[in-house]
Amino acid sequence: MRVSLFLALRYLSPFRTGSLRRIQGAILSVGLSLVPLIVVLQVSDGMIQGITARILEVGTYHLQVLSPSSGNSKEEVTLLSELRKVKTVISVTEESQGVGLAYSRGGSAGVTIRAVPPRAWEMDKGFARFMKMIEGTFDLLDPGSAVLGAELASKLKIHVGDTLKVVTPYSIEGDSILSRVSTFNVKGVVSSGYQELDKLWLFISQERSRILSPRASRKLIGIKVENPFQGLLPVVREVYRILPRSYRVYTWEELESSRYLSFRTTQYLLIFIMALILAVASVNISSTLILLQIEKKDELAVLKSMGLSSKQIIRLFYYFGAWIGILGALVGVGIGLAMAVSINEIIGGIEFLLNNGWEILRWLLRTTGIVVEGANIRILNPQFYLEKIPIVLDPFKVLGAAFFTVLLSVLASLLPARSAGRLRPLEVLVKH
Amino acid sequence: MNEILLQVEKVRKVFTTGSENLEVLKDINFSTPPGKVVVITGQSGCGKSTLLHLIGGLEAVTEGIIRVGDRLVTEMGEGDLTLYRRKTLGFIFQLHLLLREFTALENVAIPALISGVPKTDAFERAALLLAQVGLSGRLRHFPQELSGGERQRVAVARALINDPLLILADEPTGNLDEGNARVVQEQLFSLVKEYRKTLILVTHDRELAREGDQRFLLHEGVLHPL
Ligand SMILES: Nc1ncnc2c1ncn2[C@@H]1O[C@H](COP(=O)(O)OP(=O)(O)OP(=O)(O)O)[C@@H](O)[C@H]1O
Ligand SMILES: [Mg+2]
């Protein structure tokens, strides 16, 4: 065994008197500073998925196939069943989207008309999971029925059982637009969790899609797969293989790119900041090792007088640094993973504390005569987030962060190592 | 055999502190064949430790030559000095200067490990030397668990493990009471004789001084034979 390693192992042995105790603080500070990085690495993907999942399920789909104008419908039917056979695909939905003006006795509003299969609610489990029924049912079996977004319903002041008229352009020739008026029975009111979408969405049956002029609407096939956040590309490739040439396929990442990109940017920024925190903490290692070097000056001088070279002393300090890094990484990864795994409970706990604190504050203020109104605090607004952040532990990210920690620690021991190596034996020995 | 192991020739050492020059050693000359004990005595502050440090390559001479075997210590660079300390020298200091986190056995073995002796061999030899200084029952003790005399005996064993040509001892009994001093002295000399080492011994201890093959008094920067 190399003598530096031998010395380092003895110096750092927990069963021996001292040096380990000297570096405990550094280990702890490095470990604790690693915790945020680990948590962010493990949870942020889940949070992005949580935020993104809803919009994908209620509207964007995982993949969208855009048909070239109005395709031959017979050809389209075989296409759909082909697409359903692709591996990991769980639902294939035909949809036409167009715009119109809805009005009722209560008022009028511009709407996005989504003509979906009558049984969309049953066919598309993700859609049913994230769409909240506010009133009635999502029942489009009767071609005369419609389902509205919650904001839209309240703007038009209509409820289940009321009727609704929709004006749509059906041909645009030159300067003149001819319009048609259709009547629908309101069967249900839904909420997607996004007000700006609930304000616009009007669902009707695919059978009535002809009220949408082909030139003012688009026809798409929405595809959903088992996991939109993983392995989407092979599906895209397979879909392209099946489709005739004139079709285009878009992934949700492309369709929601502005939203998704800003999440990703935020995530990278967070990771960068957390890494910076860790880097700052590793300065602790430098100062700890400098103290250790001062404390061990005598022993280092003796070792040098016995022929330990400067290089070997430098290596000894690198081992110290690496050891702090390794133990710190263990501590950090341990605590970090524990926190990541229980992030939902932690958030719940914080909410509980905040709300109780808030209650107590309100109660105290009430005794002094001040009445404060306020809703309960929700850290993750369930309107936008999943109720639970999905947690997928990624061992590679953990290993990466741990490696980064050890690397930083070794870098941090560079300076103390150099200064220990430069120590001249006599400076110390002469004092005795 | 008339060979010379250590030759010190016209050595001068001046310490410069600020603007003051302190000429500690003026003109040191002596040489010694292998297997001899050289004793150096003198008043406190006369430069005895300094002379040992020069011979050990821990400090550079101002002028003069120090030759060990056929090698010039005074011409060596950092790398050569490291090897020289490793292979040729054994140090014993007034204070034992053992490493706190290491057992007696490990403390003795470390110089051997530094010079690349395999671990098992190093420990075997360390155990043998500790037995020779009467500490076979203390192999796993840490320095704090040993008496002053015992620590110094560990230091004696440590100085011998690499089978050095030259042992430099700076008041090895200086911090011990009379009884312990005699034990350490006895063991040091018996080992030096047994392994036929050259010992340069700095001491105030009259008893110890009597044992020298060559004896010098260091006074005003010059060695005077006694
Ligand atoms: N690095 C140094 N810089 C300046 N002066 C020094 C240095 N080392 C030693 N000296 C001076 O040189 C003189 C001789 O010191 P040295 O330690 O060799 O004495 P010594 O004979 O060993 O004394 P003692 O018996 O007390 O150990 C002292 O006056 C000391 O102050
Ligand atoms: Mg001295």
PDB file of C-alpha atoms in Angstrom, chain B:
ATOM      1  CA  MET B   1      39.688  -0.700   7.177  1.00  0.00           C
ATOM      2  CA  ASN B   2      40.324   2.992   7.177  1.00  0.00           C
ATOM      3  CA  GLU B   3      37.239   4.282   5.397  1.00  0.00           C
ATOM      4  CA  ILE B   4      35.398   7.415   6.437  1.00  0.00           C
ATOM      5  CA  LEU B   5      31.634   7.404   6.811  1.00  0.00           C
ATOM      6  CA  LEU B   6      31.031  11.014   7.731  1.00  0.00           C
ATOM      7  CA  GLN B   7      33.245  13.897   6.888  1.00  0.00           C
ATOM      8  CA  VAL B   8      32.537  17.473   7.967  1.00  0.00           C
ATOM      9  CA  GLU B   9      34.930  19.983   6.487  1.00  0.00           C
ATOM     10  CA  LYS B  10      35.210  23.728   7.115  1.00  0.00           C
ATOM     11  CA  VAL B  11      31.536  24.020   7.839  1.00  0.00           C
ATOM     12  CA  ARG B  12      30.256  27.450   8.638  1.00  0.00           C
ATOM     13  CA  LYS B  13      26.691  28.400   9.432  1.00  0.00           C
ATOM     14  CA  VAL B  14      25.347  31.909   9.690  1.00  0.00           C
ATOM     15  CA  PHE B  15      21.747  32.627  10.571  1.00  0.00           C
ATOM     16  CA  THR B  16      20.420  35.888   9.285  1.00  0.00           C
ATOM     17  CA  THR B  17      17.563  37.344  11.230  1.00  0.00           C
ATOM     18  CA  GLY B  18      16.534  40.701   9.924  1.00  0.00           C
ATOM     19  CA  SER B  19      19.721  42.676   9.630  1.00  0.00           C
ATOM     20  CA  GLU B  20      21.616  40.662  12.209  1.00  0.00           C
ATOM     21  CA  ASN B  21      23.969  37.910  11.316  1.00  0.00           C
ATOM     22  CA  LEU B  22      24.531  35.177  13.855  1.00  0.00           C
ATOM     23  CA  GLU B  23      27.530  33.025  13.143  1.00  0.00           C
ATOM     24  CA  VAL B  24      26.630  29.921  15.094  1.00  0.00           C
ATOM     25  CA  LEU B  25      29.183  27.579  13.538  1.00  0.00           C
ATOM     26  CA  LYS B  26      32.525  29.033  12.484  1.00  0.00           C
ATOM     27  CA  ASP B  27      34.749  26.251  11.361  1.00  0.00           C
ATOM     28  CA  ILE B  28      33.637  22.722  12.068  1.00  0.00           C
ATOM     29  CA  ASN B  29      35.922  19.869  11.078  1.00  0.00           C
ATOM     30  CA  PHE B  30      35.671  16.243  11.985  1.00  0.00           C
ATOM     31  CA  SER B  31      35.318  12.854  10.396  1.00  0.00           C
ATOM     32  CA  THR B  32      34.351   9.459  11.623  1.00  0.00           C
ATOM     33  CA  PRO B  33      34.598   5.885  10.369  1.00  0.00           C
ATOM     34  CA  PRO B  34      31.567   3.568  10.349  1.00  0.00           C
ATOM     35  CA  GLY B  35      30.374   2.010  13.597  1.00  0.00           C
ATOM     36  CA  LYS B  36      31.615   4.741  15.924  1.00  0.00           C
ATOM     37  CA  VAL B  37      29.834   6.872  18.494  1.00  0.00           C
ATOM     38  CA  VAL B  38      30.587  10.591  18.276  1.00  0.00           C
ATOM     39  CA  VAL B  39      29.494  12.652  21.258  1.00  0.00           C
ATOM     40  CA  ILE B  40      29.085  16.404  21.049  1.00  0.00           C
ATOM     41  CA  THR B  41      28.530  18.485  24.145  1.00  0.00           C
ATOM     42  CA  GLY B  42      28.407  22.172  24.785  1.00  0.00           C
ATOM     43  CA  GLN B  43      26.475  24.985  26.329  1.00  0.00           C
ATOM     44  CA  SER B  44      22.900  25.615  25.479  1.00  0.00           C
ATOM     45  CA  GLY B  45      22.625  27.678  22.311  1.00  0.00           C
ATOM     46  CA  CYS B  46      26.124  26.910  21.103  1.00  0.00           C
ATOM     47  CA  GLY B  47      24.832  25.283  17.915  1.00  0.00           C
ATOM     48  CA  LYS B  48      24.736  21.544  18.618  1.00  0.00           C
ATOM     49  CA  SER B  49      21.266  21.022  17.174  1.00  0.00           C
ATOM     50  CA  THR B  50      22.194  23.196  14.247  1.00  0.00           C
ATOM     51  CA  LEU B  51      25.150  20.981  13.441  1.00  0.00           C
ATOM     52  CA  LEU B  52      22.942  17.895  13.510  1.00  0.00           C
ATOM     53  CA  HIS B  53      20.427  19.580  11.240  1.00  0.00           C
ATOM     54  CA  LEU B  54      23.169  20.417   8.771  1.00  0.00           C
ATOM     55  CA  ILE B  55      24.364  16.821   8.754  1.00  0.00           C
ATOM     56  CA  GLY B  56      20.752  15.683   8.360  1.00  0.00           C
ATOM     57  CA  GLY B  57      20.191  17.981   5.416  1.00  0.00           C
ATOM     58  CA  LEU B  58      17.402  19.767   7.255  1.00  0.00           C
ATOM     59  CA  GLU B  59      19.265  23.016   6.910  1.00  0.00           C
ATOM     60  CA  ALA B  60      21.786  24.246   4.342  1.00  0.00           C
ATOM     61  CA  VAL B  61      25.361  25.103   5.249  1.00  0.00           C
ATOM     62  CA  THR B  62      26.659  28.597   4.662  1.00  0.00           C
ATOM     63  CA  GLU B  63      30.057  27.273   3.707  1.00  0.00           C
ATOM     64  CA  GLY B  64      31.850  23.961   3.786  1.00  0.00           C
ATOM     65  CA  ILE B  65      31.327  20.362   2.874  1.00  0.00           C
ATOM     66  CA  ILE B  66      29.488  17.493   4.493  1.00  0.00           C
ATOM     67  CA  ARG B  67      30.133  14.100   2.953  1.00  0.00           C
ATOM     68  CA  VAL B  68      28.368  10.893   3.913  1.00  0.00           C
ATOM     69  CA  GLY B  69      29.931   7.830   2.280  1.00  0.00           C
ATOM     70  CA  ASP B  70      30.739   9.068  -1.193  1.00  0.00           C
ATOM     71  CA  ARG B  71      27.877  11.507  -1.366  1.00  0.00           C
ATOM     72  CA  LEU B  72      27.947  15.217  -0.735  1.00  0.00           C
ATOM     73  CA  VAL B  73      25.013  16.223   1.440  1.00  0.00           C
ATOM     74  CA  THR B  74      25.838  19.853   0.874  1.00  0.00           C
ATOM     75  CA  GLU B  75      25.261  19.500  -2.859  1.00  0.00           C
ATOM     76  CA  MET B  76      21.972  17.605  -2.747  1.00  0.00           C
ATOM     77  CA  GLY B  77      18.688  18.936  -4.084  1.00  0.00           C
ATOM     78  CA  GLU B  78      15.304  18.449  -2.468  1.00  0.00           C
ATOM     79  CA  GLY B  79      14.663  15.072  -4.100  1.00  0.00           C
ATOM     80  CA  ASP B  80      18.082  13.660  -3.199  1.00  0.00           C
ATOM     81  CA  LEU B  81      17.729  14.932   0.353  1.00  0.00           C
ATOM     82  CA  THR B  82      14.426  13.142   0.703  1.00  0.00           C
ATOM     83  CA  LEU B  83      16.041   9.903  -0.446  1.00  0.00           C
ATOM     84  CA  TYR B  84      19.057  10.548   1.770  1.00  0.00           C
ATOM     85  CA  ARG B  85      16.852  10.958   4.846  1.00  0.00           C
ATOM     86  CA  ARG B  86      14.907   7.893   3.873  1.00  0.00           C
ATOM     87  CA  LYS B  87      17.798   5.505   3.255  1.00  0.00           C
ATOM     88  CA  THR B  88      20.758   6.808   5.186  1.00  0.00           C
ATOM     89  CA  LEU B  89      19.527   8.600   8.281  1.00  0.00           C
ATOM     90  CA  GLY B  90      17.752   7.896  11.507  1.00  0.00           C
ATOM     91  CA  PHE B  91      16.701  10.807  13.699  1.00  0.00           C
ATOM     92  CA  ILE B  92      16.090  10.763  17.436  1.00  0.00           C
ATOM     93  CA  PHE B  93      14.875  14.035  18.912  1.00  0.00           C
ATOM     94  CA  GLN B  94      14.862  15.333  22.432  1.00  0.00           C
ATOM     95  CA  LEU B  95      11.097  15.066  22.432  1.00  0.00           C
ATOM     96  CA  HIS B  96       9.999  11.732  21.093  1.00  0.00           C
ATOM     97  CA  LEU B  97       7.783  13.312  18.380  1.00  0.00           C
ATOM     98  CA  LEU B  98       5.799  10.139  17.855  1.00  0.00           C
ATOM     99  CA  LEU B  99       2.614  10.359  15.816  1.00  0.00           C
ATOM    100  CA  ARG B 100      -0.403  10.463  18.086  1.00  0.00           C
ATOM    101  CA  GLU B 101      -2.802   8.548  15.894  1.00  0.00           C
ATOM    102  CA  PHE B 102      -0.454   5.639  15.433  1.00  0.00           C
ATOM    103  CA  THR B 103       0.413   2.711  17.655  1.00  0.00           C
ATOM    104  CA  ALA B 104       3.955   2.110  18.824  1.00  0.00           C
ATOM    105  CA  LEU B 105       4.294  -0.603  16.207  1.00  0.00           C
ATOM    106  CA  GLU B 106       3.079   1.675  13.428  1.00  0.00           C
ATOM    107  CA  ASN B 107       5.247   4.552  14.565  1.00  0.00           C
ATOM    108  CA  VAL B 108       8.308   2.354  14.280  1.00  0.00           C
ATOM    109  CA  ALA B 109       7.180   0.920  10.947  1.00  0.00           C
ATOM    110  CA  ILE B 110       6.427   4.242   9.246  1.00  0.00           C
ATOM    111  CA  PRO B 111       9.986   5.076   8.075  1.00  0.00           C
ATOM    112  CA  ALA B 112      10.158   1.631   6.501  1.00  0.00           C
ATOM    113  CA  LEU B 113       6.799   2.160   4.816  1.00  0.00           C
ATOM    114  CA  ILE B 114       8.003   5.525   3.571  1.00  0.00           C
ATOM    115  CA  SER B 115      10.979   3.881   1.929  1.00  0.00           C
ATOM    116  CA  GLY B 116       8.715   1.354   0.274  1.00  0.00           C
ATOM    117  CA  VAL B 117       9.191  -1.774   2.400  1.00  0.00           C
ATOM    118  CA  PRO B 118       6.142  -4.064   2.108  1.00  0.00           C
ATOM    119  CA  LYS B 119       3.773  -3.714   5.028  1.00  0.00           C
ATOM    120  CA  THR B 120       4.202  -7.178   6.522  1.00  0.00           C
ATOM    121  CA  ASP B 121       7.983  -6.931   6.411  1.00  0.00           C
ATOM    122  CA  ALA B 122       7.911  -3.456   7.918  1.00  0.00           C
ATOM    123  CA  PHE B 123       5.702  -4.550  10.796  1.00  0.00           C
ATOM    124  CA  GLU B 124       7.742  -7.676  11.396  1.00  0.00           C
ATOM    125  CA  ARG B 125      10.915  -5.676  11.659  1.00  0.00           C
ATOM    126  CA  ALA B 126       9.230  -3.035  13.798  1.00  0.00           C
ATOM    127  CA  ALA B 127       8.038  -5.709  16.233  1.00  0.00           C
ATOM    128  CA  LEU B 128      11.552  -7.142  16.448  1.00  0.00           C
ATOM    129  CA  LEU B 129      13.085  -3.741  17.199  1.00  0.00           C
ATOM    130  CA  LEU B 130      10.435  -2.957  19.801  1.00  0.00           C
ATOM    131  CA  ALA B 131      11.219  -6.271  21.464  1.00  0.00           C
ATOM    132  CA  GLN B 132      14.883  -5.260  21.501  1.00  0.00           C
ATOM    133  CA  VAL B 133      14.083  -2.050  23.366  1.00  0.00           C
ATOM    134  CA  GLY B 134      11.987  -4.104  25.776  1.00  0.00           C
ATOM    135  CA  LEU B 135       8.570  -3.042  24.542  1.00  0.00           C
ATOM    136  CA  SER B 136       7.233  -6.274  23.075  1.00  0.00           C
ATOM    137  CA  GLY B 137       4.225  -5.872  25.362  1.00  0.00           C
ATOM    138  CA  ARG B 138       3.410  -2.401  24.067  1.00  0.00           C
ATOM    139  CA  LEU B 139       3.019  -2.888  20.329  1.00  0.00           C
ATOM    140  CA  ARG B 140      -0.588  -1.756  20.182  1.00  0.00           C
ATOM    141  CA  HIS B 141      -0.223   1.126  22.618  1.00  0.00           C
ATOM    142  CA  PHE B 142      -0.630   4.682  21.463  1.00  0.00           C
ATOM    143  CA  PRO B 143       2.018   7.240  22.475  1.00  0.00           C
ATOM    144  CA  GLN B 144      -0.309   8.752  25.080  1.00  0.00           C
ATOM    145  CA  GLU B 145      -0.496   5.348  26.708  1.00  0.00           C
ATOM    146  CA  LEU B 146       3.293   5.097  27.136  1.00  0.00           C
ATOM    147  CA  SER B 147       5.631   6.605  29.704  1.00  0.00           C
ATOM    148  CA  GLY B 148       8.214   9.171  28.674  1.00  0.00           C
ATOM    149  CA  GLY B 149      11.024   6.609  28.716  1.00  0.00           C
ATOM    150  CA  GLU B 150       8.971   4.135  26.745  1.00  0.00           C
ATOM    151  CA  ARG B 151       8.179   6.745  24.122  1.00  0.00           C
ATOM    152  CA  GLN B 152      11.836   7.560  23.717  1.00  0.00           C
ATOM    153  CA  ARG B 153      12.630   3.864  23.329  1.00  0.00           C
ATOM    154  CA  VAL B 154      10.001   3.695  20.585  1.00  0.00           C
ATOM    155  CA  ALA B 155      11.771   6.644  18.970  1.00  0.00           C
ATOM    156  CA  VAL B 156      15.089   4.749  19.196  1.00  0.00           C
ATOM    157  CA  ALA B 157      13.516   1.739  17.476  1.00  0.00           C
ATOM    158  CA  ARG B 158      12.032   4.040  14.854  1.00  0.00           C
ATOM    159  CA  ALA B 159      15.414   5.567  14.072  1.00  0.00           C
ATOM    160  CA  LEU B 160      16.863   2.122  13.433  1.00  0.00           C
ATOM    161  CA  ILE B 161      14.212   0.493  11.296  1.00  0.00           C
ATOM    162  CA  ASN B 162      15.543   1.560   7.916  1.00  0.00           C
ATOM    163  CA  ASP B 163      18.965   0.209   8.786  1.00  0.00           C
ATOM    164  CA  PRO B 164      20.506   3.691   8.394  1.00  0.00           C
ATOM    165  CA  LEU B 165      24.236   4.266   8.110  1.00  0.00           C
ATOM    166  CA  LEU B 166      24.025   7.240  10.409  1.00  0.00           C
ATOM    167  CA  ILE B 167      21.904   7.964  13.478  1.00  0.00           C
ATOM    168  CA  LEU B 168      21.543  11.553  14.601  1.00  0.00           C
ATOM    169  CA  ALA B 169      20.386  11.833  18.203  1.00  0.00           C
ATOM    170  CA  ASP B 170      19.651  15.227  19.734  1.00  0.00           C
ATOM    171  CA  GLU B 171      19.559  14.906  23.513  1.00  0.00           C
ATOM    172  CA  PRO B 172      17.624  11.634  23.486  1.00  0.00           C
ATOM    173  CA  THR B 173      17.636  11.510  27.270  1.00  0.00           C
ATOM    174  CA  GLY B 174      17.293  15.230  27.841  1.00  0.00           C
ATOM    175  CA  ASN B 175      13.702  15.028  28.949  1.00  0.00           C
ATOM    176  CA  LEU B 176      13.960  11.897  31.060  1.00  0.00           C
ATOM    177  CA  ASP B 177      14.666  11.266  34.693  1.00  0.00           C
ATOM    178  CA  GLU B 178      17.874   9.545  35.671  1.00  0.00           C
ATOM    179  CA  GLY B 179      16.469   6.010  35.725  1.00  0.00           C
ATOM    180  CA  ASN B 180      14.757   6.227  32.402  1.00  0.00           C
ATOM    181  CA  ALA B 181      17.715   8.008  30.880  1.00  0.00           C
ATOM    182  CA  ARG B 182      19.956   5.057  31.748  1.00  0.00           C
ATOM    183  CA  VAL B 183      17.525   2.543  30.232  1.00  0.00           C
ATOM    184  CA  VAL B 184      17.253   4.490  27.003  1.00  0.00           C
ATOM    185  CA  GLN B 185      21.009   4.977  26.932  1.00  0.00           C
ATOM    186  CA  GLU B 186      21.672   1.302  27.440  1.00  0.00           C
ATOM    187  CA  GLN B 187      19.326   0.246  24.709  1.00  0.00           C
ATOM    188  CA  LEU B 188      20.500   2.877  22.286  1.00  0.00           C
ATOM    189  CA  PHE B 189      24.112   1.855  22.706  1.00  0.00           C
ATOM    190  CA  SER B 190      23.461  -1.839  22.613  1.00  0.00           C
ATOM    191  CA  LEU B 191      21.504  -1.497  19.397  1.00  0.00           C
ATOM    192  CA  VAL B 192      24.064   0.784  17.835  1.00  0.00           C
ATOM    193  CA  LYS B 193      26.781  -1.692  18.698  1.00  0.00           C
ATOM    194  CA  GLU B 194      24.759  -4.682  17.586  1.00  0.00           C
ATOM    195  CA  TYR B 195      23.905  -3.196  14.204  1.00  0.00           C
ATOM    196  CA  ARG B 196      27.260  -1.419  13.914  1.00  0.00           C
ATOM    197  CA  LYS B 197      25.747   2.016  13.335  1.00  0.00           C
ATOM    198  CA  THR B 198      27.461   5.359  13.400  1.00  0.00           C
ATOM    199  CA  LEU B 199      25.872   7.539  16.030  1.00  0.00           C
ATOM    200  CA  ILE B 200      26.245  11.295  16.333  1.00  0.00           C
ATOM    201  CA  LEU B 201      25.000  12.091  19.786  1.00  0.00           C
ATOM    202  CA  VAL B 202      24.354  15.520  21.196  1.00  0.00           C
ATOM    203  CA  THR B 203      23.963  15.516  24.945  1.00  0.00           C
ATOM    204  CA  HIS B 204      24.353  17.370  28.224  1.00  0.00           C
ATOM    205  CA  ASP B 205      24.286  14.048  29.988  1.00  0.00           C
ATOM    206  CA  ARG B 206      27.766  13.322  31.415  1.00  0.00           C
ATOM    207  CA  GLU B 207      27.051   9.617  31.782  1.00  0.00           C
ATOM    208  CA  LEU B 208      26.075   9.401  28.192  1.00  0.00           C
ATOM    209  CA  ALA B 209      29.004  11.489  27.042  1.00  0.00           C
ATOM    210  CA  ARG B 210      31.456   9.033  28.562  1.00  0.00           C
ATOM    211  CA  GLU B 211      30.355   6.328  26.122  1.00  0.00           C
ATOM    212  CA  GLY B 212      31.642   8.117  23.021  1.00  0.00           C
ATOM    213  CA  ASP B 213      34.434   6.784  20.841  1.00  0.00           C
ATOM    214  CA  GLN B 214      35.105  10.370  19.837  1.00  0.00           C
ATOM    215  CA  ARG B 215      34.113  13.265  22.089  1.00  0.00           C
ATOM    216  CA  PHE B 216      33.894  16.944  21.237  1.00  0.00           C
ATOM    217  CA  LEU B 217      33.038  20.145  22.990  1.00  0.00           C
ATOM    218  CA  LEU B 218      31.352  22.702  20.784  1.00  0.00           C
ATOM    219  CA  HIS B 219      32.394  26.136  21.883  1.00  0.00           C
ATOM    220  CA  GLU B 220      32.166  29.444  20.031  1.00  0.00           C
ATOM    221  CA  GLY B 221      31.502  27.749  16.725  1.00  0.00           C
ATOM    222  CA  VAL B 222      34.466  25.388  16.865  1.00  0.00           C
ATOM    223  CA  LEU B 223      34.737  21.714  17.894  1.00  0.00           C
ATOM    224  CA  HIS B 224      37.328  20.893  20.544  1.00  0.00           C
ATOM    225  CA  PRO B 225      38.293  17.240  21.058  1.00  0.00           C
ATOM    226  CA  LEU B 226      37.952  16.049  24.656  1.00  0.00           C
TER     227      LEU B 226
END
